[in-house]
XYZ file of C-alpha atoms in Angstrom:
560
model
C 1.814 70.918 -33.373
C 0.605 72.488 -30.413
C 2.289 71.535 -27.042
C 1.704 74.267 -24.405
C -0.979 74.660 -21.855
C -2.264 78.282 -23.458
C -1.411 79.172 -26.790
C 1.748 81.773 -27.385
C 3.041 83.949 -29.921
C 6.179 81.344 -30.406
C 3.811 77.792 -29.765
C 3.427 75.395 -32.471
C 0.940 73.520 -33.446
C -0.531 70.747 -35.895
C -2.576 69.758 -39.013
C -5.241 67.859 -40.920
C -8.413 67.639 -44.084
C -11.989 66.957 -45.103
C -15.635 66.676 -46.992
C -19.050 65.558 -47.594
C -20.917 63.165 -49.778
C -24.394 63.900 -48.352
C -25.114 60.813 -45.940
C -27.698 61.927 -43.607
C -25.311 61.321 -39.852
C -24.983 57.414 -38.882
C -27.750 57.051 -35.124
C -25.443 57.087 -32.621
C -25.180 54.736 -30.649
C -24.290 52.424 -34.011
C -20.612 51.209 -35.053
C -18.823 51.597 -37.694
C -18.755 47.959 -37.574
C -22.299 47.493 -38.097
C -21.546 49.851 -40.615
C -19.046 47.099 -43.079
C -21.600 44.462 -42.019
C -24.385 46.275 -43.757
C -21.866 47.364 -46.895
C -21.247 43.518 -47.111
C -23.254 43.559 -50.472
C -24.238 45.943 -52.830
C -22.814 48.631 -54.803
C -22.007 51.029 -52.482
C -19.433 47.684 -50.690
C -17.484 47.332 -54.043
C -17.234 51.708 -54.041
C -15.820 51.791 -50.893
C -13.427 48.792 -51.156
C -12.345 49.648 -54.188
C -11.051 53.481 -52.047
C -8.446 51.221 -50.911
C -6.718 51.037 -53.874
C -4.371 54.233 -54.051
C -4.911 55.173 -57.772
C -8.817 54.202 -57.439
C -10.303 58.058 -56.946
C -12.619 59.334 -54.057
C -16.400 59.884 -55.007
C -18.061 63.680 -55.794
C -18.286 65.635 -52.695
C -21.072 67.933 -53.731
C -24.274 66.571 -52.973
C -27.382 69.551 -54.083
C -26.674 71.676 -56.808
C -28.423 75.212 -56.909
C -29.141 76.644 -60.743
C -26.213 79.508 -61.489
C -28.910 82.127 -63.481
C -28.942 82.123 -66.941
C -26.646 83.131 -69.809
C -27.000 84.234 -72.761
C -23.108 83.394 -73.491
C -23.044 80.860 -75.283
C -20.033 78.854 -74.799
C -20.402 80.035 -71.283
C -24.357 77.751 -70.894
C -22.480 75.102 -73.312
C -20.108 74.590 -70.702
C -22.036 75.309 -67.497
C -24.429 72.216 -68.844
C -21.009 70.199 -68.677
C -19.979 70.971 -65.889
C -23.213 69.970 -63.997
C -23.025 66.979 -65.879
C -19.605 66.114 -64.449
C -18.124 64.751 -60.408
C -17.668 68.030 -59.139
C -14.661 66.541 -57.806
C -12.180 63.492 -58.262
C -9.613 63.520 -55.344
C -8.276 60.829 -54.446
C -8.017 59.022 -50.695
C -6.390 62.127 -49.121
C -8.584 65.534 -50.425
C -10.346 66.059 -46.917
C -14.489 67.768 -48.851
C -16.314 64.446 -48.303
C -17.420 62.776 -45.198
C -18.281 58.880 -45.354
C -17.697 56.224 -43.752
C -14.377 56.061 -43.525
C -10.915 53.517 -43.021
C -10.660 54.282 -39.108
C -12.956 52.690 -36.558
C -12.307 51.905 -32.287
C -10.891 49.355 -31.711
C -12.987 45.740 -30.803
C -12.030 44.625 -27.311
C -11.099 41.006 -29.400
C -8.749 42.963 -31.742
C -5.314 40.868 -32.083
C -3.177 44.043 -32.197
C -1.800 43.057 -35.838
C -0.420 46.017 -37.960
C 1.184 45.127 -41.413
C 4.536 45.368 -41.781
C 6.436 47.618 -44.206
C 7.624 44.588 -46.191
C 4.159 43.553 -46.574
C 3.771 47.548 -47.856
C 6.407 47.889 -50.181
C 5.249 44.611 -52.295
C 2.184 45.561 -52.417
C 2.926 48.885 -54.785
C 2.311 47.733 -58.478
C 3.527 49.786 -61.005
C 2.437 50.786 -64.342
C 3.959 50.269 -67.716
C 3.682 54.386 -67.933
C 3.731 55.532 -64.373
C 7.632 56.311 -62.884
C 7.519 55.915 -58.921
C 9.772 58.673 -56.709
C 12.649 58.214 -53.992
C 12.560 61.082 -51.629
C 16.223 61.778 -49.852
C 17.958 63.906 -47.234
C 20.832 64.780 -47.268
C 23.686 65.526 -44.728
C 24.266 68.669 -46.175
C 23.413 70.702 -49.706
C 26.650 69.520 -51.243
C 26.085 65.738 -50.882
C 24.322 66.209 -53.964
C 26.532 65.217 -56.246
C 27.026 61.083 -54.633
C 23.231 61.449 -54.413
C 23.142 61.633 -58.448
C 25.642 58.928 -59.131
C 23.884 57.014 -57.255
C 20.364 57.793 -59.230
C 22.537 56.822 -62.614
C 24.019 53.793 -61.661
C 20.329 52.982 -60.851
C 19.001 54.594 -63.962
C 16.534 56.866 -61.830
C 16.728 60.615 -62.769
C 16.128 63.959 -60.911
C 13.599 65.406 -60.767
C 13.740 68.237 -57.646
C 15.587 69.614 -55.258
C 16.059 72.113 -52.265
C 18.978 73.730 -51.669
C 17.558 74.875 -48.026
C 15.713 71.378 -46.852
C 19.027 69.450 -48.537
C 16.249 67.187 -49.843
C 16.668 65.707 -53.396
C 13.305 64.377 -55.606
C 14.693 60.504 -58.524
C 12.164 58.851 -60.199
C 12.665 55.677 -61.504
C 12.620 54.467 -65.264
C 8.902 54.359 -66.420
C 7.155 50.981 -65.211
C 10.156 50.076 -62.838
C 9.312 47.666 -60.602
C 8.670 48.331 -56.549
C 11.951 46.037 -56.353
C 13.881 47.711 -58.305
C 12.953 50.842 -56.269
C 13.963 49.277 -52.787
C 17.504 48.067 -54.402
C 18.278 52.152 -55.504
C 16.920 53.419 -52.064
C 19.117 50.561 -49.856
C 22.119 52.081 -51.809
C 21.197 55.319 -50.998
C 20.807 54.615 -47.664
C 24.668 53.112 -47.622
C 26.512 55.609 -48.864
C 27.345 58.495 -46.270
C 26.046 61.987 -47.441
C 22.015 60.278 -47.321
C 20.438 60.868 -43.574
C 17.415 58.817 -44.733
C 15.996 57.753 -48.626
C 12.493 56.346 -49.215
C 9.926 55.153 -52.063
C 7.240 58.442 -51.720
C 4.811 58.532 -54.915
C 4.397 57.807 -58.572
C 4.551 60.253 -61.318
C 1.782 60.134 -63.759
C 0.862 61.759 -67.092
C -1.374 64.900 -66.505
C -3.762 66.608 -69.160
C -3.596 69.998 -69.787
C -5.399 72.656 -67.512
C -9.074 73.244 -68.850
C -9.226 75.579 -70.757
C -11.368 78.683 -69.159
C -15.016 80.304 -69.490
C -16.609 83.513 -70.478
C -18.304 84.173 -67.045
C -19.504 87.420 -66.950
C -23.408 86.354 -67.282
C -23.460 83.868 -64.150
C -24.284 85.667 -61.051
C -26.542 83.627 -58.766
C -28.024 85.619 -55.466
C -26.129 86.357 -52.501
C -26.447 85.612 -49.241
C -23.868 85.030 -46.508
C -23.961 81.879 -44.939
C -23.260 79.560 -42.596
C -19.504 79.638 -42.468
C -19.109 83.367 -42.461
C -22.006 83.747 -40.146
C -20.832 81.396 -37.735
C -17.034 83.185 -37.622
C -18.689 86.201 -37.152
C -16.856 87.705 -40.376
C -19.491 90.252 -41.213
C -18.679 92.426 -37.698
C -15.077 91.290 -38.627
C -14.797 92.801 -42.343
C -16.349 96.215 -41.215
C -12.759 96.645 -39.641
C -10.559 94.596 -41.646
C -11.664 92.766 -44.953
C -8.075 91.147 -46.062
C -6.613 93.850 -48.594
C -3.474 93.547 -49.390
C -2.592 89.859 -48.222
C -2.306 87.060 -49.984
C -3.281 83.575 -49.457
C -1.872 79.983 -50.638
C -3.844 77.325 -51.538
C -2.568 74.540 -52.390
C -5.198 71.971 -54.156
C -6.138 70.743 -57.002
C -6.563 74.173 -58.717
C -9.507 76.733 -59.004
C -11.558 78.170 -61.944
C -10.338 81.998 -61.466
C -13.689 82.419 -63.885
C -16.126 81.003 -61.311
C -18.121 84.315 -60.587
C -17.690 83.928 -56.802
C -14.000 84.323 -56.963
C -13.853 85.772 -60.055
C -11.094 88.673 -59.925
C -9.505 87.252 -56.357
C -7.042 85.230 -58.346
C -3.689 86.165 -58.459
C -3.656 84.463 -61.656
C -0.196 85.296 -62.638
C 1.575 82.972 -59.124
C 0.149 80.259 -60.321
C 2.163 76.770 -60.248
C 1.825 73.205 -60.382
C 4.060 70.516 -58.645
C 2.225 67.515 -59.768
C 5.349 65.452 -61.760
C 7.607 64.902 -58.688
C 7.533 68.014 -57.543
C 8.786 69.467 -60.057
C 7.881 73.582 -60.424
C 5.697 74.555 -63.317
C 4.350 78.721 -62.918
C 2.169 79.735 -65.393
C -1.321 81.549 -65.943
C -3.298 78.241 -66.161
C -0.313 75.851 -64.135
C -2.921 76.871 -60.716
C -6.040 75.292 -63.138
C -7.202 72.099 -62.372
C -7.668 69.468 -65.377
C -10.298 68.037 -65.062
C -13.528 69.686 -65.273
C -15.249 69.088 -62.439
C -12.794 69.226 -59.938
C -14.081 71.749 -57.673
C -12.478 71.343 -54.394
C -9.922 73.798 -54.452
C -11.966 76.386 -56.101
C -14.675 75.559 -53.353
C -11.948 75.950 -50.764
C -10.651 79.422 -52.444
C -14.195 80.877 -51.950
C -14.463 80.210 -47.795
C -11.851 82.528 -48.183
C -11.730 85.287 -50.926
C -15.302 84.630 -52.223
C -17.357 88.200 -53.507
C -19.889 89.430 -51.116
C -22.321 90.559 -53.769
C -22.843 86.767 -55.826
C -23.326 82.851 -54.421
C -24.628 81.855 -50.965
C -21.973 81.895 -48.936
C -19.517 85.089 -48.872
C -16.163 84.525 -47.845
C -14.055 85.566 -44.924
C -11.528 87.375 -46.536
C -13.531 89.509 -49.253
C -10.505 91.171 -50.134
C -7.604 89.122 -49.675
C -5.982 87.816 -52.879
C -5.933 83.457 -54.293
C -3.049 82.293 -55.316
C -2.752 78.332 -56.722
C -0.835 76.076 -57.096
C -2.178 72.216 -58.154
C -0.549 69.189 -55.924
C -3.382 67.404 -56.545
C -2.822 64.271 -60.121
C -5.422 64.081 -62.280
C -6.371 60.397 -60.544
C -6.626 62.371 -56.995
C -2.764 62.137 -55.279
C -1.161 64.364 -53.199
C 2.506 62.912 -52.776
C 4.998 64.044 -50.332
C 7.292 65.951 -53.010
C 3.975 68.192 -54.124
C 3.602 68.717 -50.449
C 6.970 69.870 -50.292
C 6.598 72.077 -53.428
C 3.568 74.075 -52.606
C 5.088 75.230 -49.415
C 8.688 76.188 -50.978
C 6.246 77.932 -53.505
C 4.510 80.553 -50.969
C 7.768 81.136 -49.122
C 9.341 82.021 -53.412
C 6.772 84.236 -53.647
C 6.164 85.610 -49.385
C 2.787 84.339 -48.966
C 2.218 85.298 -46.003
C -0.724 81.495 -45.210
C -0.417 78.767 -47.350
C -4.044 76.497 -47.252
C -3.628 72.069 -46.946
C -7.340 70.946 -46.901
C -5.949 67.785 -48.049
C -3.788 64.736 -46.428
C -0.711 63.068 -48.459
C -0.836 59.776 -50.300
C 1.696 56.751 -50.277
C 3.285 55.582 -53.800
C 1.450 52.103 -51.815
C -1.526 51.928 -49.298
C -1.238 53.988 -46.230
C -3.055 52.259 -42.909
C -6.756 53.737 -41.937
C -5.884 55.772 -45.516
C -4.055 58.424 -44.196
C -1.722 57.191 -41.870
C 2.104 57.296 -42.368
C 4.150 54.072 -40.157
C 7.198 55.944 -38.153
C 8.266 52.116 -37.486
C 8.802 51.995 -41.730
C 12.063 53.384 -42.949
C 10.253 54.979 -45.852
C 7.656 56.567 -43.775
C 10.208 57.860 -41.952
C 11.708 59.385 -45.003
C 9.434 60.877 -46.536
C 8.702 62.899 -42.363
C 11.684 63.789 -42.146
C 12.222 65.881 -45.502
C 8.805 67.428 -44.585
C 9.478 68.362 -41.766
C 12.245 70.467 -42.776
C 9.838 71.755 -45.457
C 7.427 73.343 -42.609
C 10.482 73.921 -40.211
C 11.886 76.082 -43.108
C 8.973 77.578 -44.195
C 7.619 78.574 -40.514
C 10.889 80.121 -40.720
C 10.476 81.558 -43.007
C 7.332 83.458 -42.840
C 5.014 81.095 -43.514
C 1.295 80.001 -41.477
C 0.221 76.910 -42.682
C -3.035 75.757 -41.961
C -4.342 72.465 -42.103
C -7.954 70.311 -42.114
C -8.142 67.323 -39.446
C -9.646 64.947 -41.141
C -13.215 63.270 -41.903
C -12.589 60.237 -39.787
C -14.939 60.930 -36.932
C -11.324 59.383 -34.689
C -9.317 61.181 -32.210
C -5.677 60.740 -33.726
C -4.182 62.106 -30.408
C -5.271 58.161 -29.481
C -3.953 55.684 -32.004
C -3.613 52.815 -29.780
C -7.992 53.173 -29.136
C -8.331 52.637 -32.866
C -7.918 50.438 -35.948
C -7.873 50.098 -39.896
C -12.382 49.621 -40.706
C -11.318 47.179 -43.602
C -8.185 45.054 -42.352
C -8.665 45.170 -38.746
C -5.514 46.468 -38.012
C -4.572 48.190 -34.859
C -2.699 52.048 -34.677
C 0.227 52.679 -32.740
C 1.363 56.072 -31.292
C 4.225 55.858 -34.339
C 1.342 56.768 -36.998
C 1.203 60.278 -37.810
C -1.121 61.846 -40.186
C 0.472 64.862 -42.770
C -0.026 67.654 -43.600
C -2.081 67.434 -40.037
C 1.331 66.472 -37.580
C 3.630 67.964 -38.915
C 5.142 70.803 -35.501
C 3.506 74.161 -36.127
C 0.507 73.955 -38.471
C -2.391 75.111 -37.771
C -5.344 72.451 -37.208
C -8.639 72.814 -37.824
C -11.871 70.472 -36.948
C -15.138 71.174 -38.243
C -18.493 72.218 -35.658
C -21.877 71.848 -37.776
C -23.925 74.721 -37.839
C -25.190 73.716 -33.534
C -22.266 74.681 -33.189
C -21.191 71.531 -31.842
C -18.786 68.834 -33.766
C -19.131 66.992 -36.360
C -19.258 63.915 -36.211
C -17.155 63.407 -39.146
C -14.341 65.330 -37.556
C -10.989 64.689 -36.655
C -9.938 65.253 -32.901
C -7.519 65.217 -30.235
C -5.484 67.033 -27.809
C -2.115 68.220 -28.898
C -3.713 67.806 -32.830
C -6.665 70.201 -33.287
C -5.587 73.655 -32.717
C -8.748 75.539 -33.125
C -12.269 74.718 -34.607
C -14.331 76.583 -37.336
C -17.812 75.804 -39.272
C -16.749 73.743 -42.642
C -20.464 73.297 -44.246
C -22.516 75.964 -47.161
C -22.888 75.907 -50.800
C -19.969 77.092 -52.266
C -18.771 77.771 -55.887
C -16.695 74.079 -57.545
C -16.158 74.221 -61.250
C -16.668 76.391 -63.501
C -20.261 78.119 -62.855
C -21.871 75.528 -60.327
C -22.464 76.378 -56.872
C -22.491 72.632 -54.917
C -23.897 72.071 -51.308
C -20.017 71.006 -49.634
C -18.875 70.205 -45.955
C -15.568 68.575 -44.558
C -12.599 70.121 -42.498
C -11.753 71.161 -46.030
C -14.040 73.927 -45.932
C -13.495 74.266 -41.825
C -9.372 74.881 -42.814
C -9.929 77.540 -44.956
C -11.989 79.956 -42.727
C -9.239 80.060 -40.551
C -6.567 80.788 -42.858
C -9.232 83.587 -44.195
C -9.123 84.954 -40.387
C -5.596 84.698 -40.467
C -5.752 86.723 -43.426
C -7.859 89.670 -42.015
C -5.325 90.284 -38.976
C -2.799 89.549 -40.913
C -4.263 92.834 -43.122
C -4.031 94.341 -39.808
C -0.820 93.174 -38.643
C 1.849 93.422 -41.227
C 5.076 91.662 -38.995
C 3.434 89.485 -37.102
C 5.490 86.305 -37.620
C 3.365 82.883 -38.107
C 3.416 81.927 -34.684
C 1.831 85.126 -33.288
C -0.706 84.884 -36.673
C -1.256 81.283 -34.659
C -1.454 83.007 -31.955
C -3.460 85.270 -32.133
C -6.318 83.081 -34.216
C -6.551 80.550 -30.680
C -6.409 83.364 -27.772
C -9.362 85.209 -29.531
C -10.976 82.161 -30.739
C -13.831 81.318 -28.579
C -13.601 79.459 -25.595
C -15.311 75.705 -26.182
C -15.858 72.966 -22.709
C -17.257 69.906 -23.558
C -20.712 70.877 -22.366
C -22.785 69.727 -25.576
C -20.171 69.502 -27.228
C -22.107 66.715 -29.688
C -20.136 63.062 -30.263
C -18.116 61.943 -33.591
C -18.032 58.518 -34.754
C -16.005 56.659 -33.529
C -17.677 57.565 -29.385
C -14.516 58.782 -27.758
C -15.266 61.486 -26.046
C -14.586 65.293 -25.265
C -10.996 65.427 -22.800
C -10.127 68.941 -21.568
C -6.242 69.447 -20.802
C -4.471 73.058 -19.656
C -8.717 74.701 -20.751
C -8.598 73.642 -24.078
C -11.104 70.372 -25.675
C -9.690 67.488 -27.878
C -12.721 68.632 -29.957
C -12.191 72.132 -30.739
C -8.606 72.775 -29.265
C -8.536 76.535 -28.319
C -12.338 76.881 -29.199
C -13.863 78.487 -32.214
C -13.035 80.785 -34.878
C -13.934 84.211 -33.691
C -13.128 86.904 -36.744
C -14.736 90.235 -35.322
C -12.817 89.222 -31.956
C -9.409 88.351 -34.075
C -9.544 92.431 -35.395
C -10.622 93.615 -33.018
C -8.204 94.072 -29.851
């Protein structure tokens, strides 16, 4: 989290997530309460209400397909047709490649101020017969693991992952074990003298095999620069640095490495998956999606290292390489243990930059869709484990860059906000993860006009820097579609970090973060735009809640 008025090589930061489904922006002055009223009936209301279920996948982030050049390769043509008829991505509540009316609203004057209790929230968790609840455990030291294992055995739970450097372990209960049994297990763990905290975390769900590769060598969409690279001024920057020799980690739903925009840019040998209870599975196919329409990670990779020869948006660091770790389940969930696993994977492979364009899910429903309440013991335990992971990765040379989210709200002023559907109030004890972890570089999103995008989350000491995040990007194996959200603003910053890293190999995560912020194009609240909650633009110590230190400037970052 950024806590100092001016960036410095050791300054910390915060982070978040987002995307675009093509809805035209609401007229300014129309509140989300009005939106809710207009959605009271009809299919769209049903869709939005269904999204409140933690198991419900989010709608497609794609809005318009750009036909690829005709291919005479029969298998590629058949697969391209199949891909074209598939929903572009299947994210759960946490992937941030999609703008929508959202779960967060400005608190009304008549709000009761009530908040959902921890006990009530846990009781709402339902477990399928083939699902396993997971529990995160923070140990006092690694030597205390055996004690936790003993408690787990007594409750029929098995350890799925553990990290000695963090003194953190993950346990999974048997298939179909109820939340009551999970509560009994966590209660027993908390009584163990070697455990500092424990909490229900996520779920283990059956996962299909990764989607097979196809031949796309004859598909060559017309090349263009695109707004993302243009507004970051990366074309001039690429005359100085392209990111050559730097590998950027992408923690997402996987990358289709055969898409023409990223073909040859993905280091498949580093591919990995973290979706099964935080257990790391490595292999050349593990970093690929498990659904044909899962294009979010491919679009993120396009922004970072997209080809300069094909595709409507060139990458900001076209000489960089991508390493993919899959953290999104087939149902679109990103659980805390998967996110921790991804950071430890980045440390293992000495990746200097890791992009996280998502928010972390819980086994149950979170306030506002993705806010963790640190007053709840389960949530506090998850936060502790994720903070341990972030602190360790940062010290070991990994700069984590994350999206701020697409609720159109000032996350730093949660006391002004409420859940748009339940009316429950938020408190200052709530956190957006990984957005509000210390020293994560958090990115908000601007429009092509350079004003803040109405969907972007903002916040002083939350948002560190801003970038443009809308364009025609690679999605599945063959398609290029209009995408938008802080999900794609975040990799614009991660890619710029790769350019700097090429020039200054010895730069630490803190130095990289400082360089990006100190060379950003400074912004004020003049002509800054507006966000959906209509919370105003604010300034403090030369920064704004909308843009942080300013908008990323790749050319200035590498020339000074």
